[in-house]
Amino acid sequence: MRSILTFIVLGAVGVLVVAGCGGGGSSSSGSSGGGGGDFASGAEAACTKANKAIVALGTPQQEQVTQYLEATEAVIETLHKEVAALDASGSAETAYVEGLATAIPELTKMSNAARNENFDAVRELSAALVEIKLGELAEAAKLKSCAEVPVSES
Amino acid sequence: MRRLRVLLLASGAITLLASVGVAWATTGATTGYPQPKVAVPATIQAPFEDRYVLTAVGSGAGIRSGEMKFEFEEGSSPQFLVGISQFYTYGPTGEIETSLFTFYPPKELAGGKGLGFTVLKVGASAQYGQLTEDGELRLFTPEGDKVKGELRLHGGGPWPVEFKVLDDDERYAGSPPPAKQIHESEPSKTGWGGEPSEYEGEYELTNGAEDPTAKAGTLGAAIGVAQGLGVKGAVVSSGSMKVEGNPPVATVDLETGGTDRTFTLTDLAWQADLRVAQVHNEGPDSPPVGRFEGTGGQGLVKGDLVSGHSVYKVEFQLK
């Protein structure tokens, strides 16, 4: 089971790395084109890929939480890089990008706590992620895919 | 001389501790323990040379789970066993802490009932490598892959303990399953009430909280996973329960942070307003992963559902 999760995690991160390269290409065209429309389409595409990668991680068992959080951290980092490379034109778009940036160190803390098997701390630290209200920020920036919560079937 | 003995013990313990969760070899990890003053025949000790997982413990000991192994001190003559354990204990405020113990020296229990060991606590906050006497572990003659015994710690006990011998390829990697908590006044009546009609049927969760993932976008999944962790009570946003069958089994569906979880409760028992059950993650035939303990009566059941490191505080009302 652990090896399967590791495989999925590596696969998800691999997809993101490839996706990240592709995202970089589209962001350069977005930058050259400028305008909120390019940001929206680029961000929506990046969020769709990120959501798919997170869904692919499934629901971890207790002993898989560290790997799960590390993989999620990698997904959000890639998402942030892709979206930050786009041309955010309004305050709502900027706030969304900042929300992603705020989430990364919080995910790092959660991964560290999971590594130490301090699961209460993982839970308590997640309150900081809740506070970001990333879904609301995405809605304000009219980013439908980014506002969606990825739901795993497993 | 006493100083030298303490140093030797500490050295042996450190070497042994380094092997916990890494090697779990059946031989070769214990070194540095001095020859005991009283020798126990190797034939009496040999049945205990094994790796174990804690399966049941008196609730007063405050131990959630644990692993243990005994092996013969390398190169000892006459041979003697040394034990090492890693117990996960409930701290004063409910958090889980790791406690390390070694068991030395062995002594034969009266009447050939088994082996006893002095429990040596490995200090974390005291001097590096310090060992202090902290109680006694008595292990009775193994029956199949089960070993029962008694444990005294920190001046308390004795509490009953039960261990299961691990197969060579069985590993818990530092995350042993929760042991059954043996309560002094364990409810003995089957079911959750005098008549099945009092407790069988469909229940609804009445203490659901707002879903913390609802406005979290892409971060929602990670929040959902995190909110299902911890011993202080995970946030449950919705749920239901169905109790049926003979013997009765409860199927509990909970949503925590956007993640759906299903638990099966078996061995439902009651006494006065106390309600308890074993918790399983993958159906009634899967190994128990925790325990439900709460109160109930008149169509209400509420309490803590423990699954691994997670505790779900639930209140159900019969529809």
Short mmCIF file of C-alpha atoms in Angstrom, two decimals:
data_model
loop_
_atom_site.label_atom_id
_atom_site.label_comp_id
_atom_site.label_asym_id
_atom_site.label_seq_id
_atom_site.Cartn_x
_atom_site.Cartn_y
_atom_site.Cartn_z
CA MET A 1 0.00 0.00 0.00
CA ARG A 2 2.84 2.35 0.93
CA SER A 3 4.67 1.60 -2.28
CA ILE A 4 1.49 2.27 -4.24
CA LEU A 5 1.08 5.64 -2.56
CA THR A 6 4.74 6.45 -3.15
CA PHE A 7 4.23 5.57 -6.80
CA ILE A 8 1.15 7.78 -7.01
CA VAL A 9 2.90 10.63 -5.20
CA LEU A 10 5.93 10.43 -7.48
CA GLY A 11 3.63 10.19 -10.47
CA ALA A 12 1.62 13.21 -9.36
CA VAL A 13 4.76 15.25 -8.74
CA GLY A 14 6.13 14.12 -12.10
CA VAL A 15 2.95 15.21 -13.86
CA LEU A 16 3.22 18.54 -12.12
CA VAL A 17 6.83 19.02 -13.11
CA VAL A 18 5.86 18.39 -16.73
CA ALA A 19 2.77 20.53 -16.30
CA GLY A 20 4.88 23.22 -14.68
CA CYS A 21 7.13 23.35 -17.74
CA GLY A 22 4.07 23.68 -19.95
CA GLY A 23 2.63 26.32 -17.66
CA GLY A 24 5.80 28.32 -17.95
CA GLY A 25 5.33 28.47 -21.70
CA SER A 26 1.77 29.68 -21.46
CA SER A 27 2.69 32.24 -18.83
CA SER A 28 5.21 33.86 -21.14
CA SER A 29 2.55 34.19 -23.77
CA GLY A 30 0.22 35.51 -21.06
CA SER A 31 2.79 38.08 -20.01
CA SER A 32 3.35 39.25 -23.54
CA GLY A 33 -0.35 39.47 -24.15
CA GLY A 34 -1.10 41.07 -20.78
CA GLY A 35 -4.63 41.57 -19.45
CA GLY A 36 -6.87 39.77 -16.88
CA GLY A 37 -8.26 37.33 -19.44
CA ASP A 38 -4.88 35.69 -19.89
CA PHE A 39 -4.43 35.50 -16.14
CA ALA A 40 -7.83 33.88 -15.69
CA SER A 41 -7.34 31.26 -18.39
CA GLY A 42 -3.78 30.49 -17.26
CA ALA A 43 -4.77 30.26 -13.60
CA GLU A 44 -7.80 28.10 -14.38
CA ALA A 45 -5.63 25.68 -16.33
CA ALA A 46 -3.03 25.57 -13.56
CA CYS A 47 -5.71 24.97 -10.90
CA THR A 48 -7.32 22.21 -12.95
CA LYS A 49 -3.97 20.42 -13.16
CA ALA A 50 -3.29 20.96 -9.46
CA ASN A 51 -6.72 19.67 -8.48
CA LYS A 52 -6.24 16.56 -10.62
CA ALA A 53 -2.86 15.91 -9.00
CA ILE A 54 -4.37 16.25 -5.52
CA VAL A 55 -7.31 14.00 -6.35
CA ALA A 56 -4.81 11.39 -7.60
CA LEU A 57 -3.22 11.32 -4.15
CA GLY A 58 -6.39 9.76 -2.71
CA THR A 59 -7.17 9.73 1.00
CA PRO A 60 -4.09 8.73 2.99
CA GLN A 61 -3.95 6.33 5.89
CA GLN A 62 -2.31 7.57 9.08
CA GLU A 63 1.17 6.34 8.11
CA GLN A 64 0.90 7.98 4.69
CA VAL A 65 0.06 11.49 5.90
CA THR A 66 3.65 12.74 5.67
CA GLN A 67 3.99 11.68 2.04
CA TYR A 68 0.56 13.10 1.29
CA LEU A 69 1.39 16.51 2.75
CA GLU A 70 4.79 16.62 1.05
CA ALA A 71 3.12 15.89 -2.28
CA THR A 72 0.43 18.50 -1.64
CA GLU A 73 3.12 21.03 -0.76
CA ALA A 74 4.85 20.31 -4.09
CA VAL A 75 1.56 20.73 -5.94
CA ILE A 76 0.79 24.07 -4.30
CA GLU A 77 4.36 25.30 -4.87
CA THR A 78 4.07 24.51 -8.56
CA LEU A 79 0.63 26.09 -8.73
CA HIS A 80 1.97 29.23 -7.07
CA LYS A 81 4.92 29.46 -9.48
CA GLU A 82 2.63 29.08 -12.46
CA VAL A 83 0.06 31.59 -11.28
CA ALA A 84 2.67 34.07 -10.05
CA ALA A 85 4.26 34.01 -13.51
CA LEU A 86 0.98 35.20 -15.02
CA ASP A 87 0.08 38.85 -15.31
CA ALA A 88 -2.22 39.52 -12.34
CA SER A 89 -3.98 42.79 -13.12
CA GLY A 90 -6.47 43.33 -10.30
CA SER A 91 -6.42 43.30 -6.53
CA ALA A 92 -8.51 40.12 -6.37
CA GLU A 93 -6.07 38.27 -8.61
CA THR A 94 -3.11 39.57 -6.60
CA ALA A 95 -4.81 38.49 -3.36
CA TYR A 96 -5.26 34.97 -4.75
CA VAL A 97 -1.58 34.72 -5.66
CA GLU A 98 -0.64 36.00 -2.20
CA GLY A 99 -2.98 33.44 -0.64
CA LEU A 100 -1.10 30.66 -2.39
CA ALA A 101 2.23 32.10 -1.23
CA THR A 102 0.95 32.19 2.36
CA ALA A 103 -0.15 28.58 2.19
CA ILE A 104 3.27 27.14 1.25
CA PRO A 105 5.10 27.72 4.57
CA GLU A 106 2.03 26.51 6.47
CA LEU A 107 2.07 23.27 4.47
CA THR A 108 5.78 22.95 5.22
CA LYS A 109 5.04 23.22 8.95
CA MET A 110 2.32 20.60 8.65
CA SER A 111 4.67 18.22 6.80
CA ASN A 112 7.30 18.70 9.49
CA ALA A 113 4.77 17.98 12.24
CA ALA A 114 3.61 14.84 10.42
CA ARG A 115 7.22 13.69 10.08
CA ASN A 116 7.45 13.93 13.88
CA GLU A 117 4.14 12.04 14.20
CA ASN A 118 2.71 15.04 16.00
CA PHE A 119 -0.70 14.67 14.43
CA ASP A 120 -2.41 17.05 16.81
CA ALA A 121 -0.02 19.74 15.59
CA VAL A 122 -0.84 18.87 11.97
CA ARG A 123 -4.49 19.38 12.74
CA GLU A 124 -3.93 22.62 14.64
CA LEU A 125 -1.65 24.02 11.94
CA SER A 126 -4.32 23.37 9.33
CA ALA A 127 -6.32 26.18 10.95
CA ALA A 128 -3.90 28.59 9.27
CA LEU A 129 -4.85 27.13 5.88
CA VAL A 130 -8.54 27.51 6.72
CA GLU A 131 -7.92 31.18 7.59
CA ILE A 132 -6.52 31.89 4.13
CA LYS A 133 -9.95 31.13 2.60
CA LEU A 134 -8.28 30.39 -0.70
CA GLY A 135 -11.57 29.31 -2.24
CA GLU A 136 -13.16 32.68 -1.45
CA LEU A 137 -10.15 34.51 -2.86
CA ALA A 138 -10.47 32.43 -6.04
CA GLU A 139 -14.17 33.22 -6.31
CA ALA A 140 -13.44 36.93 -5.89
CA ALA A 141 -10.93 36.65 -8.74
CA LYS A 142 -13.56 34.78 -10.79
CA LEU A 143 -11.41 31.65 -10.92
CA LYS A 144 -13.97 28.86 -10.90
CA SER A 145 -11.57 25.87 -10.98
CA CYS A 146 -9.38 27.42 -8.31
CA ALA A 147 -12.39 27.78 -5.99
CA GLU A 148 -13.24 24.08 -6.24
CA VAL A 149 -12.24 21.68 -3.48
CA PRO A 150 -10.56 18.60 -4.98
CA VAL A 151 -12.46 15.56 -3.73
CA SER A 152 -10.88 12.14 -3.87
CA GLU A 153 -13.01 9.06 -4.49
CA SER A 154 -10.73 6.75 -2.45
CA MET B 1 31.92 0.23 40.71
CA ARG B 2 28.28 1.35 40.81
CA ARG B 3 29.19 4.16 38.41
CA LEU B 4 30.76 1.65 36.03
CA ARG B 5 27.66 -0.54 36.17
CA VAL B 6 25.40 2.42 35.33
CA LEU B 7 27.67 3.33 32.43
CA LEU B 8 27.60 -0.21 31.13
CA LEU B 9 23.81 -0.31 31.38
CA ALA B 10 23.45 3.03 29.65
CA SER B 11 25.79 1.98 26.88
CA GLY B 12 23.81 -1.20 26.34
CA ALA B 13 20.50 0.65 26.34
CA ILE B 14 21.70 3.21 23.80
CA THR B 15 22.95 0.47 21.50
CA LEU B 16 19.67 -1.37 21.86
CA LEU B 17 17.55 1.72 21.36
CA ALA B 18 19.39 2.47 18.15
CA SER B 19 18.07 -0.79 16.81
CA VAL B 20 14.40 -0.09 17.57
CA GLY B 21 12.36 0.43 14.44
CA VAL B 22 15.46 0.04 12.31
CA ALA B 23 16.78 -3.44 12.58
CA TRP B 24 14.44 -5.47 14.77
CA ALA B 25 16.94 -8.25 14.31
CA THR B 26 16.40 -11.32 16.41
CA THR B 27 19.99 -11.33 17.54
CA GLY B 28 22.92 -9.04 17.75
CA ALA B 29 21.42 -5.71 18.83
CA THR B 30 22.04 -5.92 22.56
CA THR B 31 25.50 -5.29 23.87
CA GLY B 32 26.99 -3.97 27.05
CA TYR B 33 24.63 -5.41 29.63
CA PRO B 34 26.58 -6.92 32.52
CA GLN B 35 26.07 -10.53 33.49
CA PRO B 36 23.14 -10.77 35.98
CA LYS B 37 23.95 -11.95 39.47
CA VAL B 38 21.31 -14.67 39.28
CA ALA B 39 21.33 -16.88 36.22
CA VAL B 40 18.08 -18.19 34.72
CA PRO B 41 18.30 -21.38 32.64
CA ALA B 42 18.36 -20.51 28.93
CA THR B 43 15.62 -23.08 28.29
CA ILE B 44 13.24 -21.03 30.45
CA GLN B 45 14.19 -17.76 28.75
CA ALA B 46 14.23 -19.02 25.17
CA PRO B 47 10.42 -19.06 24.61
CA PHE B 48 10.39 -15.29 25.23
CA GLU B 49 13.04 -14.37 22.65
CA ASP B 50 10.79 -12.68 20.11
CA ARG B 51 9.30 -9.44 18.82
CA TYR B 52 5.89 -8.41 20.14
CA VAL B 53 3.13 -5.92 19.64
CA LEU B 54 1.01 -4.80 22.56
CA THR B 55 -2.59 -5.93 22.02
CA ALA B 56 -4.23 -5.10 25.35
CA VAL B 57 -3.31 -3.11 28.43
CA GLY B 58 -4.99 -1.94 31.59
CA SER B 59 -6.42 1.51 30.92
CA GLY B 60 -4.85 2.90 34.07
CA ALA B 61 -1.38 2.53 32.55
CA GLY B 62 -2.15 5.28 30.04
CA ILE B 63 -0.48 3.34 27.21
CA ARG B 64 -2.02 3.62 23.76
CA SER B 65 0.15 1.15 21.86
CA GLY B 66 3.59 -0.35 21.83
CA GLU B 67 6.18 -2.71 20.46
CA MET B 68 8.67 -4.83 22.36
CA LYS B 69 11.37 -7.35 21.72
CA PHE B 70 13.56 -9.65 23.75
CA GLU B 71 16.86 -11.06 22.64
CA PHE B 72 19.81 -12.76 24.21
CA GLU B 73 22.67 -10.47 25.09
CA GLU B 74 25.31 -11.01 22.45
CA GLY B 75 28.14 -13.19 23.68
CA SER B 76 26.69 -13.67 27.15
CA SER B 77 27.54 -16.83 29.05
CA PRO B 78 25.38 -18.06 30.59
CA GLN B 79 22.92 -16.48 28.22
CA PHE B 80 20.44 -13.88 29.46
CA LEU B 81 17.60 -11.97 27.81
CA VAL B 82 17.38 -8.21 27.50
CA GLY B 83 14.18 -6.48 26.43
CA ILE B 84 13.41 -3.16 24.83
CA SER B 85 10.05 -1.50 24.31
CA GLN B 86 8.68 1.58 22.67
CA PHE B 87 5.34 2.53 24.20
CA TYR B 88 3.12 5.37 23.02
CA THR B 89 1.52 6.86 26.08
CA TYR B 90 -1.19 9.42 26.66
CA GLY B 91 0.31 12.56 28.19
CA PRO B 92 -1.38 14.59 30.92
CA THR B 93 -3.19 16.75 28.38
CA GLY B 94 -4.11 13.95 26.00
CA GLU B 95 -1.23 14.20 23.52
CA ILE B 96 0.69 11.05 22.60
CA GLU B 97 4.24 10.74 23.86
CA THR B 98 6.91 8.12 23.24
CA SER B 99 8.29 6.21 26.21
CA LEU B 100 11.30 3.92 25.96
CA PHE B 101 12.01 1.14 28.40
CA THR B 102 14.50 -1.65 28.68
CA PHE B 103 13.91 -4.84 30.66
CA TYR B 104 16.83 -6.25 32.61
CA PRO B 105 17.80 -8.43 34.40
CA PRO B 106 15.55 -11.48 33.90
CA LYS B 107 14.39 -13.53 36.86
CA GLU B 108 12.33 -16.67 37.03
CA LEU B 109 8.82 -16.26 38.42
CA ALA B 110 7.80 -18.50 41.28
CA GLY B 111 6.21 -21.77 40.26
CA GLY B 112 7.71 -21.65 36.77
CA LYS B 113 5.01 -19.22 35.65
CA GLY B 114 7.30 -17.22 33.41
CA LEU B 115 9.88 -14.44 33.57
CA GLY B 116 10.05 -11.15 35.41
CA PHE B 117 12.20 -8.14 34.51
CA THR B 118 13.04 -4.88 36.17
CA VAL B 119 11.74 -2.02 34.03
CA LEU B 120 14.44 0.53 33.31
CA LYS B 121 13.24 3.86 31.99
CA VAL B 122 15.43 5.56 29.44
CA GLY B 123 15.57 9.22 30.43
CA ALA B 124 15.00 11.89 27.81
CA SER B 125 15.20 15.00 29.94
CA ALA B 126 17.64 13.69 32.53
CA GLN B 127 21.30 12.95 31.92
CA TYR B 128 22.11 11.50 28.53
CA GLY B 129 21.71 7.77 28.59
CA GLN B 130 20.50 7.67 32.17
CA LEU B 131 18.53 4.59 33.18
CA THR B 132 16.27 4.57 36.20
CA GLU B 133 14.29 1.74 37.72
CA ASP B 134 10.63 2.39 37.03
CA GLY B 135 8.74 -0.81 37.74
CA GLU B 136 8.46 -4.45 36.82
CA LEU B 137 7.28 -6.48 33.85
CA ARG B 138 6.10 -10.03 34.47
CA LEU B 139 5.53 -12.22 31.43
CA PHE B 140 3.69 -15.48 31.82
CA THR B 141 4.45 -18.58 29.79
CA PRO B 142 3.52 -17.96 26.13
CA GLU B 143 0.35 -19.57 24.81
CA GLY B 144 0.70 -19.90 21.05
CA ASP B 145 1.52 -16.43 19.75
CA LYS B 146 0.05 -14.72 22.83
CA VAL B 147 1.86 -13.68 25.97
CA LYS B 148 0.00 -12.28 28.95
CA GLY B 149 1.59 -10.50 31.83
CA GLU B 150 1.52 -7.67 34.33
CA LEU B 151 3.18 -4.29 34.24
CA ARG B 152 4.01 -1.89 37.02
CA LEU B 153 5.20 1.60 36.10
CA HIS B 154 5.84 4.88 37.91
CA GLY B 155 4.74 3.34 41.20
CA GLY B 156 1.35 2.35 39.78
CA GLY B 157 -0.23 -0.92 38.74
CA PRO B 158 0.04 -3.79 38.29
CA TRP B 159 -1.92 -3.53 35.06
CA PRO B 160 -2.68 -6.51 32.85
CA VAL B 161 -0.85 -6.59 29.52
CA GLU B 162 -1.22 -8.84 26.50
CA PHE B 163 1.27 -9.12 23.67
CA LYS B 164 1.15 -10.89 20.33
CA VAL B 165 4.29 -12.41 18.82
CA LEU B 166 5.13 -10.79 15.49
CA ASP B 167 6.00 -12.81 12.43
CA ASP B 168 9.46 -12.29 10.96
CA ASP B 169 8.13 -10.08 8.19
CA GLU B 170 5.62 -8.15 10.33
CA ARG B 171 6.61 -4.50 10.73
CA TYR B 172 4.80 -1.53 12.20
CA ALA B 173 7.57 0.99 11.52
CA GLY B 174 6.97 2.87 14.74
CA SER B 175 3.18 2.99 14.31
CA PRO B 176 1.79 0.00 16.16
CA PRO B 177 -2.01 -0.31 16.28
CA PRO B 178 -3.82 0.88 19.41
CA ALA B 179 -4.04 -1.76 22.10
CA LYS B 180 -7.37 -2.70 23.60
CA GLN B 181 -7.83 -0.80 26.83
CA ILE B 182 -8.83 -3.16 29.62
CA HIS B 183 -11.11 -1.30 31.99
CA GLU B 184 -11.58 -2.20 35.59
CA SER B 185 -15.35 -2.09 35.21
CA GLU B 186 -15.70 -3.23 31.60
CA PRO B 187 -19.36 -3.30 30.53
CA SER B 188 -20.44 -6.89 30.14
CA LYS B 189 -23.93 -6.73 28.66
CA THR B 190 -24.18 -7.25 24.90
CA GLY B 191 -25.68 -4.44 22.82
CA TRP B 192 -26.32 -0.84 23.75
CA GLY B 193 -29.43 -1.38 25.84
CA GLY B 194 -31.69 -3.95 27.46
CA GLU B 195 -33.76 -4.61 24.31
CA PRO B 196 -32.60 -4.38 20.68
CA SER B 197 -35.56 -2.12 19.95
CA GLU B 198 -34.03 0.45 22.31
CA TYR B 199 -30.91 0.96 20.21
CA GLU B 200 -31.29 -0.66 16.77
CA GLY B 201 -32.08 1.56 13.82
CA GLU B 202 -30.87 4.65 11.96
CA TYR B 203 -29.19 7.49 13.81
CA GLU B 204 -28.35 11.03 12.76
CA LEU B 205 -25.37 13.08 13.91
CA THR B 206 -26.45 15.98 16.08
CA ASN B 207 -23.12 17.69 16.77
CA GLY B 208 -21.98 18.43 13.22
CA ALA B 209 -19.72 21.47 12.80
CA GLU B 210 -19.24 23.75 9.81
CA ASP B 211 -17.12 22.13 7.08
CA PRO B 212 -13.70 23.85 7.33
CA THR B 213 -12.86 22.95 3.74
CA ALA B 214 -15.88 24.63 2.20
CA LYS B 215 -14.09 27.88 1.33
CA ALA B 216 -10.59 26.49 1.02
CA GLY B 217 -10.38 25.84 -2.72
CA THR B 218 -7.36 23.76 -3.74
CA LEU B 219 -6.20 23.59 -0.10
CA GLY B 220 -9.43 21.88 0.96
CA ALA B 221 -8.19 18.33 0.58
CA ALA B 222 -5.12 18.88 2.76
CA ILE B 223 -7.26 20.61 5.38
CA GLY B 224 -9.69 17.70 5.28
CA VAL B 225 -6.94 15.18 5.90
CA ALA B 226 -5.41 17.26 8.70
CA GLN B 227 -8.74 17.85 10.42
CA GLY B 228 -9.19 14.11 10.72
CA LEU B 229 -6.02 13.77 12.79
CA GLY B 230 -5.18 14.21 16.44
CA VAL B 231 -6.35 12.97 19.78
CA LYS B 232 -8.18 16.13 20.82
CA GLY B 233 -11.18 15.47 18.66
CA ALA B 234 -11.42 15.85 14.91
CA VAL B 235 -14.00 18.19 13.42
CA VAL B 236 -16.97 16.17 12.21
CA SER B 237 -19.21 18.06 9.84
CA SER B 238 -21.89 15.44 9.21
CA GLY B 239 -22.59 11.77 9.76
CA SER B 240 -24.97 8.93 10.39
CA MET B 241 -25.04 5.56 12.11
CA LYS B 242 -26.98 2.36 11.62
CA VAL B 243 -27.16 -0.34 14.30
CA GLU B 244 -28.47 -3.76 13.31
CA GLY B 245 -27.83 -7.50 13.48
CA ASN B 246 -27.33 -10.17 16.06
CA PRO B 247 -24.81 -9.71 17.54
CA PRO B 248 -25.37 -6.01 16.88
CA VAL B 249 -22.97 -4.13 14.61
CA ALA B 250 -22.93 -0.36 14.06
CA THR B 251 -21.92 1.20 10.75
CA VAL B 252 -20.79 4.79 11.22
CA ASP B 253 -20.36 7.22 8.33
CA LEU B 254 -18.59 10.48 9.16
CA GLU B 255 -17.56 13.44 7.07
CA THR B 256 -14.49 15.17 8.42
CA GLY B 257 -13.07 18.08 6.49
CA GLY B 258 -14.63 17.03 3.21
CA THR B 259 -13.44 13.42 3.57
CA ASP B 260 -15.93 10.60 4.05
CA ARG B 261 -14.92 7.87 6.48
CA THR B 262 -16.75 4.67 7.36
CA PHE B 263 -16.19 2.75 10.56
CA THR B 264 -17.66 -0.53 11.77
CA LEU B 265 -18.32 -0.97 15.46
CA THR B 266 -18.42 -4.49 16.90
CA ASP B 267 -18.58 -5.98 20.39
CA LEU B 268 -21.19 -3.42 21.44
CA ALA B 269 -21.50 -3.54 25.21
CA TRP B 270 -23.22 -1.53 27.91
CA GLN B 271 -23.54 -1.12 31.64
CA ALA B 272 -25.83 1.53 33.11
CA ASP B 273 -25.24 4.59 30.86
CA LEU B 274 -21.82 3.43 29.61
CA ARG B 275 -21.60 2.42 25.91
CA VAL B 276 -18.47 0.85 24.39
CA ALA B 277 -17.46 -0.94 21.18
CA GLN B 278 -14.45 -2.00 19.12
CA VAL B 279 -13.74 0.18 16.07
CA HIS B 280 -12.73 -1.27 12.68
CA ASN B 281 -11.71 0.61 9.54
CA GLU B 282 -12.42 -2.03 6.94
CA GLY B 283 -15.42 -4.04 8.03
CA PRO B 284 -16.18 -6.16 11.09
CA ASP B 285 -13.59 -8.82 10.18
CA SER B 286 -10.69 -6.39 9.86
CA PRO B 287 -8.35 -5.82 12.82
CA PRO B 288 -9.65 -3.34 15.40
CA VAL B 289 -8.06 0.10 15.11
CA GLY B 290 -9.52 1.67 18.21
CA ARG B 291 -12.45 1.85 20.55
CA PHE B 292 -15.66 3.73 21.01
CA GLU B 293 -16.40 4.82 24.54
CA GLY B 294 -19.27 7.01 25.60
CA THR B 295 -22.64 7.18 27.19
CA GLY B 296 -26.14 6.53 25.97
CA GLY B 297 -29.76 5.80 26.64
CA GLN B 298 -33.19 6.81 25.36
CA GLY B 299 -32.08 6.85 21.73
CA LEU B 300 -28.95 8.94 22.32
CA VAL B 301 -25.37 7.71 21.94
CA LYS B 302 -22.45 10.10 22.37
CA GLY B 303 -18.75 9.72 23.02
CA ASP B 304 -15.27 9.43 21.51
CA LEU B 305 -14.64 7.19 18.53
CA VAL B 306 -10.91 6.43 18.40
CA SER B 307 -9.32 5.27 15.15
CA GLY B 308 -5.54 5.12 15.25
CA HIS B 309 -4.30 8.58 16.18
CA SER B 310 -7.66 10.19 15.49
CA VAL B 311 -10.51 10.85 17.87
CA TYR B 312 -13.94 11.78 16.59
CA LYS B 313 -16.34 13.31 19.08
CA VAL B 314 -19.81 12.26 18.05
CA GLU B 315 -23.38 12.55 19.23
CA PHE B 316 -26.03 10.42 17.57
CA GLN B 317 -29.79 10.52 18.00
CA LEU B 318 -31.99 7.61 16.97
CA LYS B 319 -34.42 8.74 14.26
#
